[in-house]
mmCIF file of C-alpha atoms in Angstrom:
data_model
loop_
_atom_site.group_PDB
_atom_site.id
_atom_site.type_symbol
_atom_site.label_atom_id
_atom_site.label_comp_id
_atom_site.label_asym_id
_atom_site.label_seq_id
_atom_site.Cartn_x
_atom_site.Cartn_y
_atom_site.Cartn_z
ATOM 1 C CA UNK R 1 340.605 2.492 95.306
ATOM 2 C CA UNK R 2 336.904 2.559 94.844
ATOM 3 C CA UNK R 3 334.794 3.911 97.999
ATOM 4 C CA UNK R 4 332.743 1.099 99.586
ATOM 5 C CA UNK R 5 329.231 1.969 100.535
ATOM 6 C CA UNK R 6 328.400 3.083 104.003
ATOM 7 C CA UNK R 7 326.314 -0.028 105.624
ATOM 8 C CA UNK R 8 322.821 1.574 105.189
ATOM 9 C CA UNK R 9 323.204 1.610 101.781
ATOM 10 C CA UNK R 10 325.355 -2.393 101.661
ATOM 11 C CA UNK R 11 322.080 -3.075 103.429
ATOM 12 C CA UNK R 12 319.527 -1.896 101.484
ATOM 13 C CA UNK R 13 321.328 -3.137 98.403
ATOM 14 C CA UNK R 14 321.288 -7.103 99.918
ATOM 15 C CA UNK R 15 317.775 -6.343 101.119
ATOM 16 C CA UNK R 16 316.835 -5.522 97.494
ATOM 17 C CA UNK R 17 318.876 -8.458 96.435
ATOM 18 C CA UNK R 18 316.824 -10.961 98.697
ATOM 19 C CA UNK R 19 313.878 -10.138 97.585
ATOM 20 C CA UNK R 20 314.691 -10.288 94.108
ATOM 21 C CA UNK R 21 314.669 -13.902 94.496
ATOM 22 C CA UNK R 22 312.331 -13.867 97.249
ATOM 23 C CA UNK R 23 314.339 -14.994 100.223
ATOM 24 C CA UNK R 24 312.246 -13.967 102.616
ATOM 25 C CA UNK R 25 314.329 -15.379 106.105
ATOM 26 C CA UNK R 26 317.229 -13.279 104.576
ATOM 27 C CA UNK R 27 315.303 -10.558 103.484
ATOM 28 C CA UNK R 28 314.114 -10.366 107.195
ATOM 29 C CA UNK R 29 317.171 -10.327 109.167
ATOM 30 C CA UNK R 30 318.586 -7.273 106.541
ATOM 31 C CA UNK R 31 315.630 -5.448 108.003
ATOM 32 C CA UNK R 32 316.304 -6.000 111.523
ATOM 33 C CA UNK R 33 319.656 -4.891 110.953
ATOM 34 C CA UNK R 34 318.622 -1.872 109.401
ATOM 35 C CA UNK R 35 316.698 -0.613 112.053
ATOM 36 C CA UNK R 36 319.780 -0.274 114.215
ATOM 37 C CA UNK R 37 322.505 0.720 111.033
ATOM 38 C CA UNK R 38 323.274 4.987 110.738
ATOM 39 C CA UNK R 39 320.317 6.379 108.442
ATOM 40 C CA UNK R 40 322.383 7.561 104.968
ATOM 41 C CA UNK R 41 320.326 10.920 103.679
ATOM 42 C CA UNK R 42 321.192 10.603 99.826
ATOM 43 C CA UNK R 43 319.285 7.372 99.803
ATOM 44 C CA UNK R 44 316.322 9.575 98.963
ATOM 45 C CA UNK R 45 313.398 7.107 98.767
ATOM 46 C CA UNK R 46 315.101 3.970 98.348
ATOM 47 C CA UNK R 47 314.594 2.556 101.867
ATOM 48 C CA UNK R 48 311.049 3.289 102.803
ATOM 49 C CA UNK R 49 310.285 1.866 98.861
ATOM 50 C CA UNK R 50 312.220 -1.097 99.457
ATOM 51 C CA UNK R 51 310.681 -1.675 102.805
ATOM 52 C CA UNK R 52 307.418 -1.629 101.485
ATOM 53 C CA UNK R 53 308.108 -4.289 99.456
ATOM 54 C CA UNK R 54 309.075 -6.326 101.727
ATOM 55 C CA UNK R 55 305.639 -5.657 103.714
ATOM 56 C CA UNK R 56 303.519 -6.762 100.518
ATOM 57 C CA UNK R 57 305.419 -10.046 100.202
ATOM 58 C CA UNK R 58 304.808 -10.596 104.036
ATOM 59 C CA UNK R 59 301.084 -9.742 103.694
ATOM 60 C CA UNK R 60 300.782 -6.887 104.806
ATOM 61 C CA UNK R 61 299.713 -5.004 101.964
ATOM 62 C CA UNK R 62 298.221 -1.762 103.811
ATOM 63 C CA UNK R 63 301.161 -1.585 106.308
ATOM 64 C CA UNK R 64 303.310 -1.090 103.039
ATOM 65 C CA UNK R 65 301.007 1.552 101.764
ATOM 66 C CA UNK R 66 300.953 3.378 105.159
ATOM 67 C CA UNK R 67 304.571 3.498 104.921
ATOM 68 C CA UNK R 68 304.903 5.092 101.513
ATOM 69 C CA UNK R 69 301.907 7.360 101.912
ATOM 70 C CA UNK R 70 303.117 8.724 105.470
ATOM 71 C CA UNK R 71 306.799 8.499 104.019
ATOM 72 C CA UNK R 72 308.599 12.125 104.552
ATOM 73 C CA UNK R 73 311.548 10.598 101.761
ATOM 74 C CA UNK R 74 308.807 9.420 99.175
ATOM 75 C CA UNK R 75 306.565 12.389 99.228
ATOM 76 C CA UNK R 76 304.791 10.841 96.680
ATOM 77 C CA UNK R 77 306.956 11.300 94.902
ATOM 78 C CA UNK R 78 309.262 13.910 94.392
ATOM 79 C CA UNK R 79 309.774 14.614 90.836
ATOM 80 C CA UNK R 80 313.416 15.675 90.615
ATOM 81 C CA UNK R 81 314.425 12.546 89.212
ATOM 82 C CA UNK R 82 311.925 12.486 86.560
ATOM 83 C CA UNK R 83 314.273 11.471 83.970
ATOM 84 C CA UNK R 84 316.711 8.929 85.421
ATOM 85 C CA UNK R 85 316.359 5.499 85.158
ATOM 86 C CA UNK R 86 316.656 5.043 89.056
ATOM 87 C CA UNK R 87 313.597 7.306 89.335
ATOM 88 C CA UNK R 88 311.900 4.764 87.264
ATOM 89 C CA UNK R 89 311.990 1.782 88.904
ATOM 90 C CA UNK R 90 311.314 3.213 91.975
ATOM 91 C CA UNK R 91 307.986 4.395 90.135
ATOM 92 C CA UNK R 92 307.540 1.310 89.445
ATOM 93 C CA UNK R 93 307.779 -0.763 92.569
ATOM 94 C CA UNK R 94 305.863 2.309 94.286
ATOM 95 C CA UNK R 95 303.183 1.862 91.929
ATOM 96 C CA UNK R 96 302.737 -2.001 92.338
ATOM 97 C CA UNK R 97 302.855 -1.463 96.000
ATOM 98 C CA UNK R 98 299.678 0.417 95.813
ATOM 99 C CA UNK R 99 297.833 -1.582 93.517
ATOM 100 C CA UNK R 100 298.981 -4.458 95.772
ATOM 101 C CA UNK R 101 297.280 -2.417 98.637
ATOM 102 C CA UNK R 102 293.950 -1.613 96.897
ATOM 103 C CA UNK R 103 295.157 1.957 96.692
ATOM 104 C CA UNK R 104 293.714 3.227 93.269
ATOM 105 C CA UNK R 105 293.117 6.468 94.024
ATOM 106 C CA UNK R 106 296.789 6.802 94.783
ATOM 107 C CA UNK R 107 297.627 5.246 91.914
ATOM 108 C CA UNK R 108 295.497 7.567 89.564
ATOM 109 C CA UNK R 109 296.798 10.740 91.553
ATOM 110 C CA UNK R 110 300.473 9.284 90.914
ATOM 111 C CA UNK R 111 300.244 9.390 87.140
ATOM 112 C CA UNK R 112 298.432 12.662 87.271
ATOM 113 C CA UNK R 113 301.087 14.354 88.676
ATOM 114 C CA UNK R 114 303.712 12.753 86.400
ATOM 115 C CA UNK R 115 305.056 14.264 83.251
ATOM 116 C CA UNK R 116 304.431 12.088 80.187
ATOM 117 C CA UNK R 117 308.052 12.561 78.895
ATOM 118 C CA UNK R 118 309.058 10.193 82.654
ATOM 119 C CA UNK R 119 310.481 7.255 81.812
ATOM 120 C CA UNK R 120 308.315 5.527 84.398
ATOM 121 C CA UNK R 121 305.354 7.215 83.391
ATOM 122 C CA UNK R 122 303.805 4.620 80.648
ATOM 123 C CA UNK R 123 304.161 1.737 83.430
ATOM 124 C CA UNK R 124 302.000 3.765 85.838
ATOM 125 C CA UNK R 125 299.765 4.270 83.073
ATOM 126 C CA UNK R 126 299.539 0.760 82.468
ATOM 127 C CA UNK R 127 298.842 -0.272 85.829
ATOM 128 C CA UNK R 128 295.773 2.081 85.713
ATOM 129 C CA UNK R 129 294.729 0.457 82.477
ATOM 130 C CA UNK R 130 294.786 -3.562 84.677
ATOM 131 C CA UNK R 131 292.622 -2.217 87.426
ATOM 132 C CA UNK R 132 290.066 -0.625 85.429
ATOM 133 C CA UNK R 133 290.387 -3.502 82.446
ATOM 134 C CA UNK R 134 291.043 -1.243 79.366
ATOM 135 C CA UNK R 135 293.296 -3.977 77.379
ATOM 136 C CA UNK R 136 293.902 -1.632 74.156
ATOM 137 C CA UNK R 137 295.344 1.220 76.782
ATOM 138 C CA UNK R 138 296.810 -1.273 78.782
ATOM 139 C CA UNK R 139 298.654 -2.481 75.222
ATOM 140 C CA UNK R 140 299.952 0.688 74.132
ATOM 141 C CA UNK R 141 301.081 1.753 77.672
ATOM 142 C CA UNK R 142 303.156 -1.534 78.020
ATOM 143 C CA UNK R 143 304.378 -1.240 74.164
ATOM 144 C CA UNK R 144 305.783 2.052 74.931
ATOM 145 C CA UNK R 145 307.690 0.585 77.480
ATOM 146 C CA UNK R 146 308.821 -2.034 75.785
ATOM 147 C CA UNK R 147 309.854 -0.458 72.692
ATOM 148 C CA UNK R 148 311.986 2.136 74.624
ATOM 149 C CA UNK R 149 315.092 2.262 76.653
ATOM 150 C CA UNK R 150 314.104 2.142 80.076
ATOM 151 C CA UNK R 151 315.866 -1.802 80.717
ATOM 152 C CA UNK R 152 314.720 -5.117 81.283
ATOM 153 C CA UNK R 153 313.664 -4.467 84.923
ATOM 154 C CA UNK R 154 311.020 -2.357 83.479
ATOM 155 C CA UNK R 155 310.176 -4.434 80.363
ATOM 156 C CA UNK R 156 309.882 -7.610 82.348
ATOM 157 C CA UNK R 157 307.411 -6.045 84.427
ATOM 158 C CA UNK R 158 305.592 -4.442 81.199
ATOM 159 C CA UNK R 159 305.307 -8.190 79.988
ATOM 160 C CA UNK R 160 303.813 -9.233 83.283
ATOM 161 C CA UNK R 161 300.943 -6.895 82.851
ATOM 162 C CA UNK R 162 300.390 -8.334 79.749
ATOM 163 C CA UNK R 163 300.260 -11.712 80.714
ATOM 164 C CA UNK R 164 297.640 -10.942 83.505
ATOM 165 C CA UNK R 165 295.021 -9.118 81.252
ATOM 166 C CA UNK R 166 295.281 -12.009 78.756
ATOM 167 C CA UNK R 167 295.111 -14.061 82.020
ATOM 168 C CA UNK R 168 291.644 -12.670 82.875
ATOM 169 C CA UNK R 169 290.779 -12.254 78.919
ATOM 170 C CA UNK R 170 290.708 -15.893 79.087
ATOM 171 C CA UNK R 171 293.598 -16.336 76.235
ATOM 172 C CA UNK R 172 295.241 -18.930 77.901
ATOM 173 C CA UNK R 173 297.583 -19.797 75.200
ATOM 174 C CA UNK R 174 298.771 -16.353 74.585
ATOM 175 C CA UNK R 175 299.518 -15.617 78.668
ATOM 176 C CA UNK R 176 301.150 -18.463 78.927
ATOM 177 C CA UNK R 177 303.437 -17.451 75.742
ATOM 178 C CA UNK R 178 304.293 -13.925 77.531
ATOM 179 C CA UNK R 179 304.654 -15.094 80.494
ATOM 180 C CA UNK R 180 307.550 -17.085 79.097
ATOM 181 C CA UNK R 181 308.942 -13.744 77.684
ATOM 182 C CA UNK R 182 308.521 -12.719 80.960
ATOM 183 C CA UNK R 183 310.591 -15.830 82.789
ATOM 184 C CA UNK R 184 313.526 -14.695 79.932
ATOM 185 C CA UNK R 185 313.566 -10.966 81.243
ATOM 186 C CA UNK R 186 313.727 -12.341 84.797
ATOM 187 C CA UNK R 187 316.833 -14.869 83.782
ATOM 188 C CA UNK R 188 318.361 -11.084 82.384
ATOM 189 C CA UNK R 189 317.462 -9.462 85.360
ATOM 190 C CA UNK R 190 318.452 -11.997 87.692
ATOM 191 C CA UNK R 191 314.875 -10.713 89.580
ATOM 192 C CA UNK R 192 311.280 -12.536 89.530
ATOM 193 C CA UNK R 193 309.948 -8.945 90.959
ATOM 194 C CA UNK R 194 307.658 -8.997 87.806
ATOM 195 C CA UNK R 195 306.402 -12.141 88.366
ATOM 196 C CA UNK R 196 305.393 -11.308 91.659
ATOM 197 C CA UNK R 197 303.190 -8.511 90.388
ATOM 198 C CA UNK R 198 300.869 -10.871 88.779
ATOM 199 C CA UNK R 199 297.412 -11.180 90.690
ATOM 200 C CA UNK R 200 297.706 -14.108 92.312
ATOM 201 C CA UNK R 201 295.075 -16.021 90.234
ATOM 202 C CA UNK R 202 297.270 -15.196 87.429
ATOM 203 C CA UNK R 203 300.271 -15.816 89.072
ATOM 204 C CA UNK R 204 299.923 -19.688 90.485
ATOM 205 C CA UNK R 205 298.659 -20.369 87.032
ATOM 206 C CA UNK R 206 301.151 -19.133 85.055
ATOM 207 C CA UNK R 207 303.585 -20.857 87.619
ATOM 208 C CA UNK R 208 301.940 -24.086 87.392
ATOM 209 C CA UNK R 209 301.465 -24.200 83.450
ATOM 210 C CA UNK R 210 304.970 -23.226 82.963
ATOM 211 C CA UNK R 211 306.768 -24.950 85.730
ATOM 212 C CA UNK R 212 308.720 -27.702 83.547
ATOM 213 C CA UNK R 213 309.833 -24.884 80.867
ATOM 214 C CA UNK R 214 313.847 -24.865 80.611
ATOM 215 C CA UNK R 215 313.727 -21.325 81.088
ATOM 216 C CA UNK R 216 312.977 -21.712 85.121
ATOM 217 C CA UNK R 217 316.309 -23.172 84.857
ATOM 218 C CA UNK R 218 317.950 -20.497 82.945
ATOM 219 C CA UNK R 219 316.575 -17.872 85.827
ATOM 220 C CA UNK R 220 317.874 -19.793 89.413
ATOM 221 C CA UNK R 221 321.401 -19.863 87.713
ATOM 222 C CA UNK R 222 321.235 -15.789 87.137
ATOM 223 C CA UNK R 223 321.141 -15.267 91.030
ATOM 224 C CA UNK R 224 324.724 -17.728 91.080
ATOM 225 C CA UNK R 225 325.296 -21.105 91.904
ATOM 226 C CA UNK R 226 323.812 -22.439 95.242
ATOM 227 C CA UNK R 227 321.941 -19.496 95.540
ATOM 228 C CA UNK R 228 318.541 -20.885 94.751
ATOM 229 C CA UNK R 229 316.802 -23.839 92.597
ATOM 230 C CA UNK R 230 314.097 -23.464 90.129
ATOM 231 C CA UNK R 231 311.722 -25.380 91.887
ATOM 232 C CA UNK R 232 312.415 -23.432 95.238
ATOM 233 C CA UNK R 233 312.010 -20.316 93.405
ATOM 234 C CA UNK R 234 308.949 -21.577 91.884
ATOM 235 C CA UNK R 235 307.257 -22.715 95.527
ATOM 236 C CA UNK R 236 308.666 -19.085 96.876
ATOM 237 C CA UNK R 237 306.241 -17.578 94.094
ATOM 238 C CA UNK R 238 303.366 -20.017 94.614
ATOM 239 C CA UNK R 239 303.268 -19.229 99.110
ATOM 240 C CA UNK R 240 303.531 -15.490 98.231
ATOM 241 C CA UNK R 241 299.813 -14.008 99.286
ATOM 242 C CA UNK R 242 298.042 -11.833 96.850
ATOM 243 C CA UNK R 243 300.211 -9.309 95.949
ATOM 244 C CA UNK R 244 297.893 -7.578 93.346
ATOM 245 C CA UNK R 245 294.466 -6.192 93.844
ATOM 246 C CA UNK R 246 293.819 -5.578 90.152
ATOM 247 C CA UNK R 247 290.678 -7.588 89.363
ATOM 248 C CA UNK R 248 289.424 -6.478 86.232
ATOM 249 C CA UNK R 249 286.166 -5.821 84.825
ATOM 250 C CA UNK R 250 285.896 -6.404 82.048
ATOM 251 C CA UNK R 251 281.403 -6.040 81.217
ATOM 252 C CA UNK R 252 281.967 -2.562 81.832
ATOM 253 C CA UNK R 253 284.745 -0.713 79.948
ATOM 254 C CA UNK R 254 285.267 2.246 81.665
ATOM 255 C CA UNK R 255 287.843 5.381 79.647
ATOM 256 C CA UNK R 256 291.054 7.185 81.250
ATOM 257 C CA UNK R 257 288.557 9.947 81.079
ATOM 258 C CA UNK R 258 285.739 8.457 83.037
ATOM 259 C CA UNK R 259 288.226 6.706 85.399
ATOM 260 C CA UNK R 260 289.027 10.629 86.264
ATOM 261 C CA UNK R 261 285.707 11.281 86.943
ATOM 262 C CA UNK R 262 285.378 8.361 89.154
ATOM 263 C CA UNK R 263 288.030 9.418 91.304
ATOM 264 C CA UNK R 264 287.042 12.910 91.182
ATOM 265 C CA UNK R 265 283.139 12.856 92.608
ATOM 266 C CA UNK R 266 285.041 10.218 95.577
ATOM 267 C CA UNK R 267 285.424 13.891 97.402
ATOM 268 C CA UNK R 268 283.440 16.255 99.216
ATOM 269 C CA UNK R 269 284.189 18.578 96.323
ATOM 270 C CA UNK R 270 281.244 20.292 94.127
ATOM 271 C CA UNK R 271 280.119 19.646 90.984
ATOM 272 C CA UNK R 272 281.138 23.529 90.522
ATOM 273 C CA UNK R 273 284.476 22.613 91.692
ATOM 274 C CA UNK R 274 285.135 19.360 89.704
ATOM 275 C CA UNK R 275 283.593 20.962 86.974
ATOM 276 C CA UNK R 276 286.554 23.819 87.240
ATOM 277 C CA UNK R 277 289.113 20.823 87.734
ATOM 278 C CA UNK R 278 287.952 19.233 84.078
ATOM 279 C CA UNK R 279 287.919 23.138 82.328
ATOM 280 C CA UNK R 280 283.857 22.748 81.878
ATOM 281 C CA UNK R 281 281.015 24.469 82.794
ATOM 282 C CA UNK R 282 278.655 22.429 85.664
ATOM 283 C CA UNK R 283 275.640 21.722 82.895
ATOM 284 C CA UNK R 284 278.343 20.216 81.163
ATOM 285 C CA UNK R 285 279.831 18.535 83.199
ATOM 286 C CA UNK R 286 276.414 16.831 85.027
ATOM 287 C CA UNK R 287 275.581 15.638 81.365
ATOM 288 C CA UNK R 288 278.927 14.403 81.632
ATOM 289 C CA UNK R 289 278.084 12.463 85.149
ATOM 290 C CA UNK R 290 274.864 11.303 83.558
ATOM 291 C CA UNK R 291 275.993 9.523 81.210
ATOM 292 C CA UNK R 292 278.606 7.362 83.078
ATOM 293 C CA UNK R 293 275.924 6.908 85.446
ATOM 294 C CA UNK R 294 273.596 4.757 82.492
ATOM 295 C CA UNK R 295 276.618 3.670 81.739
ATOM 296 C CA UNK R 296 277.530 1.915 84.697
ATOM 297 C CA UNK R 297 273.904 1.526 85.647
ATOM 298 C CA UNK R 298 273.725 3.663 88.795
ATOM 299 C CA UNK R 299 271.582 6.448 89.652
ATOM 300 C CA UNK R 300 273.471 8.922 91.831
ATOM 301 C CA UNK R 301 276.780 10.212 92.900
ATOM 302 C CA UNK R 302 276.636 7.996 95.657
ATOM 303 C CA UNK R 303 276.101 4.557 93.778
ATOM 304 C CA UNK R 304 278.772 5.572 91.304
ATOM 305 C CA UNK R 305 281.094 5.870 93.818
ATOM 306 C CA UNK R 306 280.286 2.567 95.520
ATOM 307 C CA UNK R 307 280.701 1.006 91.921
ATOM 308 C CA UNK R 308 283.600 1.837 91.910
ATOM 309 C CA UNK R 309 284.959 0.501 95.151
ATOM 310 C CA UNK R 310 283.462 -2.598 94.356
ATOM 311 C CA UNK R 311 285.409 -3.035 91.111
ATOM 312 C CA UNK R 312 289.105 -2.155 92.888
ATOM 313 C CA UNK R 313 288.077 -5.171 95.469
ATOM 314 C CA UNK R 314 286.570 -7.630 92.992
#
């Protein structure tokens, strides 16, 4: 007879299962009782990740980031798990929480820490690539996931990405066309998790444009009948706040490189010492600084920094 799971874990499976299709009353008394259900330690992460989400679809984008930054389970993150596909899409809802939260620094320490060889490394990479509006990285980071074998959970939510850069690209035709890739990954996953990654310009577009496409159809009867209706899981999407702070910019092009650097003079840290991070000498590096700084048209350390601040909240 197979073991049943302890009710933490029944718990934080329905949780998960809510949210997939965004009931958010249900989703809400699953949380209530798992403040009072017996803590389960092999878990790991799962809770506090889960939980999180829940906090971004409620609004409350910095609570969830608190959570996961303070989080004694997340860590951020351990990497023991570096190669299953469970670590992965925790990555990868971890990762969307903090873009969700405006927390790009996070983010870019995240995938430093990562090996390449994770399977939920390109995804992080590609989330990186939507903030800072490199569509070419953001391409090959998504094709990497989507040419691999890390499931449609994943995949779905590489599509997404896609359709929001060729959202802000203008290419209306061609997000609207993904985005209907994504809608068929969703109907597979019985989950519209990726669609609720889009920034929320994106998203109510997308949503709108698409809204009489069969395929809405084809996703409400994944989560069973009765469960939910296309056009309730459509309005569900459309009330959700902004669940994205990726707003790209696209005049200024800035490389995974320079992106570093960007993050790395946002210390109190020396030139000497950042220039001992990158393997340079400091000459070499402040020619380095100098020329992001014509690049981006700012003068000093100081109005590179608040350049960069402004294009994580734009």
């Amino acid at each position: 007879m197979e073991a049943l799971p302890d009710e933490h874990t029944a718990l934080c499976i329905e949780l998960m299962r809510s949210l997939d299709r965004l009931d958010l009353a249900a989703a809400e008394q699953i949380v209530s009782a798992l403040d009072t259900a017996p803590p389960t330690e092999h878990l790991g992460p799962i809770p506090d990740i889960v939980r999180s989400l829940h906090y971004v679809f409620q609004g409350r984008a910095s609570h969830a980031a608190k959570l996961l930054t303070e989080s004694m389970q997340v860590g951020f993150l351990p990497m023991t798990e570096a190669q299953s596909t469970r670590f992965s899409g925790i990555l990868n809802i971890a990762s969307s929480v903090l873009v969700a939260a405006g927390e790009t620094k996070a983010l870019q320490n995240l995938g430093d820490r990562m090996n390449p060889q994770s399977p939920g490394y390109s995804i992080v990479k590609a989330r990186q690539a939507l903030v800072f509006g490199q569509h070419d990285l953001l391409w090959s980071a998504t094709g990497q996931v989507l040419s691999g074998d890390q499931g449609p959970r994943l995949k779905s939510s590489a599509m997404a990405l896609r359709a929001d850069i060729l959202h802000h690209e203008g290419r209306a035709d061609e997000a609207l066309e993904t985005f209907v890739h994504v809608l068929d990954y969703c109907s597979i996953t019985s989950s519209v998790l990726a669609i609720t990654q889009l920034t929320r310009g994106a998203r109510l577009a997308l949503v709108h444009e698409s809204a009489k496409h069969p395929m809405w159809d084809a996703v409400a009867r994944s989560f069973g009948p009765g469960k939910v209706a296309a056009g309730e899981l459509r309005r569900r999407l459309l009330d959700l706040p902004e669940t994205s702070q990726a707003v790209p910019d696209f005049q200024t092009e800035i490389t995974p490189t320079e992106q570093s650097l960007l993050f790395a003079i946002d210390s109190s840290k020396s030139i000497a010492q950042i220039a001992r991070e990158f393997g340079v000498v400091s000459g070499t590096l402040k020619n380095r600084l100098s020329a992001l700084y014509r690049k981006l048209g700012v003068r000093s350390r100081a109005e590179a920094v608040a350049y960069a601040h402004r294009a994580q909240h734009r």
